[in-house]
Short mmCIF file of C-alpha atoms and ligand atoms in Angstrom, two decimals:
data_model
loop_
_atom_site.label_atom_id
_atom_site.label_comp_id
_atom_site.label_asym_id
_atom_site.label_seq_id
_atom_site.Cartn_x
_atom_site.Cartn_y
_atom_site.Cartn_z
CA UNK T 215 4.89 29.75 10.08
CA UNK T 216 0.76 30.22 9.28
CA UNK T 217 1.06 29.22 5.65
CA UNK T 218 2.10 25.48 6.59
CA UNK T 219 -1.58 24.04 6.86
CA UNK T 220 -2.53 20.37 7.61
CA UNK T 221 -5.16 19.50 5.68
CA UNK T 222 -5.55 15.62 7.48
CA UNK T 223 -5.73 17.46 10.84
CA UNK T 224 -8.11 20.13 10.02
CA UNK T 225 -10.45 17.54 8.01
CA UNK T 226 -9.94 15.26 11.30
CA UNK T 227 -11.18 18.20 13.58
CA UNK T 228 -13.69 19.29 11.22
CA UNK T 229 -15.57 15.50 11.18
CA UNK T 230 -14.73 15.23 15.09
CA UNK T 231 -16.33 18.30 16.23
CA UNK T 232 -20.24 18.01 17.43
CA UNK T 233 -20.00 21.39 17.05
CA UNK T 234 -20.49 23.88 13.86
CA UNK T 235 -17.76 25.50 12.55
CA UNK T 236 -17.68 29.55 14.03
CA UNK T 237 -17.98 31.76 11.18
CA UNK T 238 -14.31 33.07 10.74
CA UNK T 239 -13.01 29.47 10.92
CA UNK T 240 -12.30 27.95 7.23
CA UNK T 241 -12.63 24.25 7.86
CA UNK T 242 -9.85 23.55 5.21
CA UNK T 243 -7.59 25.66 6.89
CA UNK T 244 -7.83 26.15 10.74
CA UNK T 245 -3.79 26.78 10.95
CA UNK T 246 -2.58 27.69 14.74
CA UNK T 247 -5.76 27.49 15.78
CA UNK T 248 -6.87 24.16 14.41
CA UNK T 249 -3.53 22.73 16.35
CA UNK T 250 -4.89 24.43 19.35
CA UNK T 251 -7.84 23.03 19.34
CA UNK T 252 -6.65 19.05 19.20
CA UNK T 253 -4.46 19.62 21.93
CA UNK T 254 -7.42 20.40 23.87
CA UNK T 255 -9.41 17.80 22.38
CA UNK T 256 -6.20 15.79 23.86
CA UNK T 257 -6.45 16.58 26.97
CA UNK T 258 -10.41 16.67 27.26
CA UNK T 259 -10.84 12.97 28.66
CA UNK T 260 -8.40 13.98 31.67
CA UNK T 261 -10.53 16.73 32.85
CA UNK T 262 -13.28 14.97 34.79
CA UNK T 263 -16.34 16.62 35.78
CA UNK T 264 -14.71 19.82 34.33
CA UNK T 265 -15.36 18.62 30.69
CA UNK T 266 -18.42 20.19 30.83
CA UNK T 267 -16.65 23.38 30.44
CA UNK T 268 -14.46 22.31 28.07
CA UNK T 269 -16.35 23.99 25.67
CA UNK T 270 -15.53 27.74 27.16
CA UNK T 271 -11.61 27.20 26.16
CA UNK T 272 -12.59 26.36 22.19
CA UNK T 273 -14.04 29.95 21.70
CA UNK T 274 -12.13 33.13 22.72
CA UNK T 275 -14.02 35.42 25.29
CA UNK T 276 -13.67 38.45 23.10
CA UNK T 277 -11.93 39.61 19.71
CA UNK T 278 -11.15 42.87 17.85
CA UNK T 279 -10.56 43.53 14.80
CA UNK T 280 -8.68 47.38 14.04
CA UNK T 281 -7.91 49.22 11.37
CA UNK T 282 -4.71 51.03 11.75
CA UNK T 283 -4.35 54.15 9.83
CA UNK T 284 -0.89 55.78 9.80
CA UNK T 285 0.69 58.82 7.76
CA UNK T 286 3.87 57.48 5.86
CA UNK T 287 6.75 59.84 5.37
CA UNK T 288 6.17 60.19 2.23
CA UNK T 289 2.62 61.19 2.68
CA UNK T 290 0.72 58.74 1.52
CA UNK T 291 -1.74 57.25 3.95
CA UNK T 292 -1.24 53.43 4.84
CA UNK T 293 -3.97 51.26 6.43
CA UNK T 294 -2.56 47.84 8.32
CA UNK T 295 -4.81 45.32 10.27
CA UNK T 296 -4.69 45.00 13.92
CA UNK T 297 -6.07 42.41 16.68
CA UNK T 298 -6.54 42.13 20.15
CA UNK T 299 -7.92 38.67 21.26
CA UNK T 300 -8.31 37.77 25.02
CA UNK T 301 -8.99 34.32 25.06
CA UNK T 302 -9.96 33.89 28.75
CA UNK T 303 -10.65 35.69 31.58
CA UNK T 304 -11.66 33.32 34.38
CA UNK T 305 -8.61 33.64 36.45
CA UNK T 306 -7.70 36.91 36.25
CA UNK T 307 -7.22 39.77 33.44
CA UNK T 308 -5.65 39.20 30.38
CA UNK T 309 -2.59 38.67 29.47
CA UNK T 310 0.04 38.50 26.28
CA UNK T 311 2.12 39.96 24.18
CA UNK T 312 1.67 41.79 20.76
CA UNK T 313 3.56 41.08 17.67
CA UNK T 314 4.30 42.75 14.67
CA UNK T 315 4.73 40.51 11.80
CA UNK T 316 3.49 40.43 7.98
CA UNK T 317 1.78 37.39 8.39
CA UNK T 318 0.01 37.49 11.32
CA UNK T 319 -3.54 36.65 10.83
CA UNK T 320 -7.04 36.39 13.29
CA UNK T 321 -6.44 32.86 13.62
CA UNK T 322 -2.79 32.91 14.67
CA UNK T 323 -3.51 35.42 17.45
CA UNK T 324 -6.48 33.45 18.74
CA UNK T 325 -4.15 30.45 19.09
CA UNK T 326 -1.37 32.51 20.66
CA UNK T 327 -3.86 34.53 23.07
CA UNK T 328 -4.98 30.77 23.81
CA UNK T 329 -1.57 29.37 24.51
CA UNK T 330 -1.29 32.17 26.90
CA UNK T 331 -4.06 31.35 29.20
CA UNK T 332 -2.89 27.93 29.08
CA UNK T 333 0.88 29.17 29.86
CA UNK T 334 -0.24 31.65 32.55
CA UNK T 335 -2.73 28.77 34.43
CA UNK T 336 0.74 26.31 33.73
CA UNK T 337 2.93 28.45 36.26
CA UNK T 338 -0.28 29.51 38.32
CA UNK T 339 0.24 33.29 37.71
CA UNK T 340 -3.01 35.33 38.51
CA UNK T 341 -4.22 36.26 34.70
CA UNK T 342 -6.07 34.61 32.07
CA UNK T 343 -4.82 34.69 28.38
CA UNK T 344 -4.48 37.32 25.84
CA UNK T 345 -2.76 38.19 22.60
CA UNK T 346 -2.39 41.20 20.43
CA UNK T 347 -0.73 41.82 16.50
CA UNK T 348 -0.59 44.05 13.52
CA UNK T 349 -0.03 42.59 10.14
CA UNK T 350 2.86 44.34 9.27
CA UNK T 351 6.61 44.20 8.43
CA UNK T 352 7.79 46.63 10.96
CA UNK T 353 11.01 46.63 8.78
CA UNK T 354 9.81 48.53 6.06
CA UNK T 355 8.88 51.42 8.50
CA UNK T 356 10.93 54.32 9.63
CA UNK T 357 11.32 55.06 13.66
CA UNK T 358 8.32 57.42 13.60
CA UNK T 359 6.04 55.69 11.31
CA UNK T 360 6.15 52.45 13.53
CA UNK T 361 5.50 55.14 16.43
CA UNK T 362 2.68 56.13 14.41
CA UNK T 363 1.31 52.68 14.22
CA UNK T 364 2.08 51.76 17.48
CA UNK T 365 -0.01 54.78 19.44
CA UNK T 366 -2.88 54.39 16.79
CA UNK T 367 -2.97 50.75 17.60
CA UNK T 368 -3.55 51.15 21.58
CA UNK T 369 -5.86 54.06 20.74
CA UNK T 370 -7.75 51.45 19.05
CA UNK T 371 -7.64 48.57 21.20
CA UNK T 372 -7.83 51.01 24.28
CA UNK T 373 -11.48 50.21 24.91
CA UNK T 374 -10.48 46.87 26.32
CA UNK T 375 -6.88 46.53 27.51
CA UNK T 376 -5.99 48.40 30.54
CA UNK T 377 -3.88 47.47 34.32
CA UNK T 378 -6.67 44.89 35.31
CA UNK T 379 -8.46 43.90 32.37
CA UNK T 380 -5.99 43.00 29.77
CA UNK T 381 -2.31 43.67 30.18
CA UNK T 382 -0.29 43.98 26.97
CA UNK T 383 3.85 42.92 26.69
CA UNK T 384 6.58 42.48 24.10
CA UNK T 385 6.32 39.19 21.39
CA UNK T 386 7.85 38.83 17.98
CA UNK T 387 9.46 42.42 16.62
CA UNK T 388 8.02 44.50 19.54
CA UNK T 389 9.78 45.54 22.25
CA UNK T 390 10.67 47.93 25.36
CA UNK T 391 10.36 51.01 23.54
CA UNK T 392 6.94 49.88 21.65
CA UNK T 393 6.55 49.09 25.38
CA UNK T 394 7.09 52.77 26.22
CA UNK T 395 4.93 54.36 23.59
CA UNK T 396 1.96 51.99 24.41
CA UNK T 397 1.99 52.85 28.34
CA UNK T 398 2.02 56.60 26.87
CA UNK T 399 -0.51 56.34 24.82
CA UNK T 400 -2.89 54.76 27.10
CA UNK T 401 -2.06 57.44 29.60
CA UNK T 402 -2.97 60.38 27.29
CA UNK T 403 -6.15 58.58 26.60
CA UNK T 404 -7.07 58.05 30.43
CA UNK T 405 -5.72 60.96 31.67
CA UNK T 406 -2.95 59.37 33.99
CA UNK T 407 0.39 57.95 33.98
CA UNK T 408 -1.22 54.21 33.59
CA UNK T 409 2.65 52.19 34.37
CA UNK T 410 0.63 49.06 34.96
CA UNK T 411 -1.01 48.55 31.27
CA UNK T 412 1.65 47.26 29.51
CA UNK T 413 4.71 45.21 30.58
CA UNK T 414 8.43 44.71 29.04
CA UNK T 415 9.10 48.56 29.94
CA UNK T 416 11.94 50.54 29.58
CA UNK T 417 13.14 50.19 33.18
CA UNK T 418 13.08 53.97 33.87
CA UNK T 419 9.45 53.53 33.04
CA UNK T 420 8.58 50.91 35.65
CA UNK T 421 10.04 48.11 33.66
CA UNK T 422 11.80 45.03 35.61
CA UNK T 423 15.25 44.34 36.15
CA UNK T 424 15.47 40.63 34.69
CA UNK T 425 12.51 41.21 32.49
CA UNK T 426 14.33 41.13 28.85
CA UNK T 427 16.54 37.59 29.80
CA UNK T 428 13.87 36.23 31.59
CA UNK T 429 11.78 34.25 28.47
CA UNK T 430 15.69 32.83 28.01
CA UNK T 431 16.26 32.34 31.55
CA UNK T 432 13.11 30.18 32.31
CA UNK T 433 13.90 28.25 28.82
CA UNK T 434 17.05 27.03 30.15
CA UNK T 435 15.40 26.53 33.70
CA UNK T 436 13.33 23.95 32.62
CA UNK T 437 16.32 22.18 30.22
CA UNK T 438 18.72 21.58 33.08
CA UNK T 439 15.43 20.38 35.00
CA UNK T 440 14.33 17.97 31.98
CA UNK T 441 17.74 16.94 31.30
CA UNK T 442 18.28 15.70 34.77
CA UNK T 443 15.45 13.03 34.31
CA UNK T 444 16.95 11.99 30.91
CA UNK T 445 20.28 11.75 32.53
CA UNK T 446 21.57 13.99 30.14
CA UNK T 447 24.56 16.26 31.62
CA UNK T 448 24.14 19.86 30.25
CA UNK T 449 28.17 20.59 31.01
CA UNK T 450 28.76 18.07 27.85
CA UNK T 451 25.42 18.49 25.60
CA UNK T 452 25.60 19.60 22.23
CA UNK T 453 22.26 22.12 21.38
CA UNK T 454 21.28 24.11 17.98
CA UNK T 455 19.11 26.45 18.64
CA UNK T 456 16.53 28.17 16.50
CA UNK T 457 16.03 31.86 16.15
CA UNK T 458 18.64 33.79 17.88
CA UNK T 459 16.73 36.90 19.45
CA UNK T 460 15.87 37.62 22.74
CA UNK T 461 14.84 33.77 23.87
CA UNK T 462 17.05 31.98 21.63
CA UNK T 463 20.11 34.16 22.52
CA UNK T 464 19.71 34.35 26.06
CA UNK T 465 19.02 30.79 26.43
CA UNK T 466 22.30 29.63 23.97
CA UNK T 467 24.10 31.84 26.03
CA UNK T 468 23.22 30.50 29.16
CA UNK T 469 23.68 26.88 27.80
CA UNK T 470 27.25 27.62 26.98
CA UNK T 471 28.06 29.26 30.26
CA UNK T 472 27.05 25.83 32.04
CA UNK T 473 29.32 24.18 29.36
CA UNK T 474 27.23 23.13 26.69
CA UNK T 475 28.55 23.34 23.19
CA UNK T 476 26.26 25.34 21.12
CA UNK T 477 27.05 23.68 17.63
CA UNK T 478 24.29 25.08 14.79
CA UNK T 479 21.92 28.24 15.17
CA UNK T 480 19.79 29.50 12.70
CA UNK T 481 17.67 32.64 12.22
CA UNK T 482 15.63 34.53 9.06
CA UNK T 483 19.07 35.17 7.74
CA UNK T 484 20.73 31.71 7.49
CA UNK T 485 22.23 28.83 9.31
CA UNK T 486 25.53 27.80 10.54
CA UNK T 487 27.32 25.00 11.83
CA UNK T 488 30.88 24.85 14.37
CA UNK T 489 31.06 20.91 15.73
CA UNK T 490 33.47 22.42 18.36
CA UNK T 491 30.54 25.00 20.02
CA UNK T 492 30.20 28.26 18.90
CA UNK T 493 31.41 31.45 20.90
CA UNK T 494 28.26 33.12 21.65
CA UNK T 495 28.70 36.24 23.41
CA UNK T 496 30.62 36.77 20.17
CA UNK T 497 27.67 35.62 18.06
CA UNK T 498 25.21 37.98 19.91
CA UNK T 499 28.07 41.15 19.41
CA UNK T 500 28.11 39.86 15.32
CA UNK T 501 24.63 39.67 15.16
CA UNK T 502 24.02 43.00 16.84
CA UNK T 503 26.68 44.40 14.52
CA UNK T 504 26.08 43.00 11.16
CA UNK T 505 22.19 42.04 11.61
CA UNK T 506 22.98 38.65 10.18
CA UNK T 507 25.14 35.93 11.42
CA UNK T 508 26.22 34.05 8.37
CA UNK T 509 28.93 36.18 7.98
CA UNK T 510 30.17 35.16 11.49
CA UNK T 511 33.75 34.37 11.27
CA UNK T 512 35.19 30.75 11.15
CA UNK T 513 32.14 28.68 10.97
CA UNK T 514 30.71 26.53 8.23
CA UNK T 515 27.06 27.93 6.49
CA UNK T 516 24.49 24.86 6.14
CA UNK T 517 21.10 25.03 3.72
CA UNK T 518 18.43 26.22 5.86
CA UNK T 519 16.74 22.33 5.66
CA UNK T 520 20.09 20.67 7.18
CA UNK T 521 19.62 22.36 10.61
CA UNK T 522 17.07 19.47 11.29
CA UNK T 523 19.61 16.78 10.83
CA UNK T 524 21.99 18.09 13.05
CA UNK T 525 23.91 15.86 15.73
CA UNK T 526 22.61 17.24 18.65
CA UNK T 527 21.33 16.59 22.42
CA UNK T 528 19.17 19.94 22.92
CA UNK T 529 17.51 21.03 20.12
CA UNK T 530 15.44 24.13 20.98
CA UNK T 531 12.73 26.19 18.24
CA UNK T 532 13.16 29.80 19.34
CA UNK T 533 11.33 31.74 16.20
CA UNK T 534 8.18 30.85 14.78
CA UNK T 535 5.11 28.28 15.09
CA UNK T 536 4.58 25.34 13.16
CA UNK T 537 8.53 24.55 12.38
CA UNK T 538 8.67 20.87 13.84
CA UNK T 539 6.08 19.16 11.43
CA UNK T 540 5.47 15.73 10.23
CA UNK T 541 7.99 16.30 7.48
CA UNK T 542 11.39 17.42 9.38
CA UNK T 543 10.50 15.42 12.99
CA UNK T 544 11.64 12.09 12.31
CA UNK T 545 14.88 13.67 11.41
CA UNK T 546 15.63 15.51 15.14
CA UNK T 547 18.42 13.80 16.74
CA UNK T 548 18.01 15.65 20.00
CA UNK T 549 16.99 13.85 23.05
CA UNK T 550 15.09 17.32 24.47
CA UNK T 551 13.45 19.35 22.74
CA UNK T 552 12.76 22.81 24.67
CA UNK T 553 9.99 24.88 22.99
CA UNK T 554 11.26 29.04 23.16
CA UNK T 555 8.91 29.63 20.76
CA UNK T 556 5.16 29.61 20.78
CA UNK T 557 3.29 26.95 19.13
CA UNK T 558 6.55 25.37 16.89
CA UNK T 559 5.60 21.45 16.85
CA UNK T 560 2.45 20.18 14.96
CA UNK T 561 0.43 17.68 16.61
CA UNK T 562 1.78 14.76 13.67
CA UNK T 563 5.23 16.02 15.25
CA UNK T 564 4.59 15.56 18.94
CA UNK T 565 3.39 12.35 17.89
CA UNK T 566 6.51 10.90 15.67
CA UNK T 567 9.08 12.65 18.66
CA UNK T 568 6.83 10.54 21.41
CA UNK T 569 7.02 7.43 19.21
CA UNK T 570 10.87 8.17 18.76
CA UNK T 571 11.90 8.61 22.45
CA UNK T 572 11.96 12.45 22.69
CA UNK T 573 11.57 14.61 25.35
CA UNK T 574 9.55 17.54 24.24
CA UNK T 575 9.05 20.17 26.57
CA UNK T 576 5.95 22.12 25.61
CA UNK T 577 6.25 26.16 25.14
CA UNK T 578 3.17 26.71 27.50
CA UNK T 579 5.92 25.72 30.53
CA UNK T 580 9.46 26.07 28.66
CA UNK T 581 8.89 29.82 27.61
CA UNK T 582 6.76 30.98 30.39
CA UNK T 583 9.44 32.90 32.50
CA UNK T 584 8.92 36.16 30.29
CA UNK T 585 5.17 36.02 31.41
CA UNK T 586 5.99 35.11 34.86
CA UNK T 587 8.69 38.14 35.22
CA UNK T 588 5.71 39.90 33.51
CA UNK T 589 3.80 39.48 36.51
CA UNK T 590 7.01 40.40 38.55
CA UNK T 591 6.91 43.99 36.95
CA UNK T 592 2.68 44.15 37.37
CA UNK T 593 3.14 43.47 40.76
CA UNK T 594 6.23 46.24 41.34
CA UNK T 595 4.10 48.88 38.87
CA UNK T 596 0.99 48.48 41.35
CA UNK T 597 3.00 48.43 44.93
CA UNK T 598 5.15 51.48 43.90
CA UNK T 599 8.38 49.45 45.45
CA UNK T 600 11.10 47.62 43.35
CA UNK T 601 12.85 44.08 43.78
CA UNK T 602 16.77 43.76 43.20
CA UNK T 603 17.67 41.50 40.15
CA UNK T 604 18.80 38.73 42.39
CA UNK T 605 15.41 38.35 44.18
CA UNK T 606 13.38 38.14 40.64
CA UNK T 607 15.85 36.15 39.03
CA UNK T 608 15.57 33.38 42.09
CA UNK T 609 11.54 33.99 42.42
CA UNK T 610 11.53 33.09 38.71
CA UNK T 611 13.94 29.58 38.75
CA UNK T 612 11.78 28.58 41.75
CA UNK T 613 8.04 29.06 39.87
CA UNK T 614 9.67 27.65 36.74
CA UNK T 615 11.05 24.21 38.44
CA UNK T 616 7.74 24.02 41.00
CA UNK T 617 5.84 24.30 37.21
CA UNK T 618 8.35 21.68 35.78
CA UNK T 619 7.95 19.34 38.65
CA UNK T 620 4.18 19.43 38.76
CA UNK T 621 3.76 19.09 34.80
CA UNK T 622 6.26 16.05 34.99
CA UNK T 623 4.61 14.38 37.71
CA UNK T 624 0.67 14.36 36.23
CA UNK T 625 2.74 13.11 33.06
CA UNK T 626 4.19 10.59 34.85
CA UNK T 627 0.64 9.56 36.49
CA UNK T 628 -1.25 9.49 33.22
CA UNK T 629 1.25 8.40 31.27
CA UNK T 630 1.10 10.99 28.90
CA UNK T 631 3.48 14.19 27.23
CA UNK T 632 4.14 16.93 29.07
CA UNK T 633 2.24 18.97 26.75
CA UNK T 634 -0.57 17.03 27.27
CA UNK T 635 0.12 17.28 31.42
CA UNK T 636 0.16 21.06 30.78
CA UNK T 637 -2.79 21.11 29.52
CA UNK T 638 -4.33 18.95 32.57
CA UNK T 639 -2.58 21.22 34.59
CA UNK T 640 -3.92 24.29 33.33
CA UNK T 641 -7.41 23.39 31.97
CA UNK T 642 -8.38 22.23 35.48
CA UNK T 643 -7.23 25.28 36.64
CA UNK T 644 -8.95 27.53 34.31
CA UNK T 645 -11.89 24.85 34.45
CA UNK T 646 -12.29 25.36 38.17
CA UNK T 647 -12.21 28.94 38.66
CA UNK T 648 -14.71 28.64 35.48
CA UNK T 649 -16.80 26.67 37.58
CA UNK T 650 -16.41 28.31 40.92
CA UNK T 651 -17.51 31.75 39.55
CA UNK T 652 -20.93 29.83 37.66
CA UNK T 653 -22.31 31.10 34.55
CA UNK T 654 -23.87 34.52 34.19
CA UNK T 655 -26.62 35.78 34.48
N1 LIG J 858 5.25 37.18 24.62
C1 LIG J 858 5.45 36.85 25.72
C2 LIG J 858 5.18 35.07 25.66
O1 LIG J 858 4.56 34.76 24.77
C3 LIG J 858 5.23 37.19 27.04
C4 LIG J 858 4.01 37.74 27.30
C5 LIG J 858 3.74 38.16 28.53
O2 LIG J 858 4.87 38.58 29.64
O3 LIG J 858 2.66 38.93 28.87
O4 LIG J 858 4.76 34.44 26.47
#
């Protein structure tokens, strides 16, 4: 993940930049933010007169770093570093999740916030992009400590979030309970119950039906569309999934229901393989009960690195950033990669996969189902009128199909990858809004 650095890339970026690097960046260690900057550079030639505004996308609008002190159960005081970055708000309030992870850095949150700007524009929901995080391993905290951490963090970032300013949501290691605590803390501070300040809440607190499954459902929906374009029969496809939580687990379940064989699954505890296809509901139940997949009966446990050599048609990276790199991209057997995670493929790996004829459906469209149903949740909270799950899923599928079709058309028109095509569509929307609003003062 963020520790995996590519020095050749960062040197290229530093050399090609016409502007001095901002003080918070180290030219030799740009990480995910460096990857994002290169993705923007790749799209700039296609932006026409809007290229004049492109520098806007290369610096976040607002970044807040906060100290989050909490009293641990043993009576000592611990301090954690928290972040909230609002990358762009040209098209609407900031929107994006909050992750709790021991390796989170400001540079990583900057990249994740920028990818939210691109994603929200790609599916045309009226938001800018934002992201937050706390540098903590939540597995080491008790429930009480986790609640105190969440509440203090929410209070600290309370000066920049709000239902019409910036709306957090779940991301890696955060869930509906964390959102309930965030909503309550913000509401206590402003003196009114403000359900619209976060999305991904429990259903009984203004959450939306279908939100928990939405990212995985979106991954499946664009996967079906992409497979049609390359003549791949989903009902016969072999699928390998990295990360089997809320995104990979749901996507895996939907693919297996459509007849695909889930032949390999990797998570932070190990990697399993079964050529005849895993029983996904049983595997999900096993993970829930035992916290690991490697003890699932009747499967072959393989080395983590062997995951990249698995014979399959579809690969779904649904864990963390920088998993598909120049070192393993050449080994991938799949014809189709659908990015459930944010930022799983480096630009060098993108080039290798493109040369090898592997179609990559990029994160900024593939995993946009989550934020799309977050948008539905926010709208439902504002109107206090709640929709049925069927209606939510039907609207989600339509938005994902439309987004995929537009991006596919642009990729054909300009003969570019789906990632560059998505960036073209999204950057044009963001920069057009920027231009219409004009420069203040
Ligand atoms: N964390 C999710 C993402 O990366 C969802 C964000 C949201 O719903 O605001 O897209």
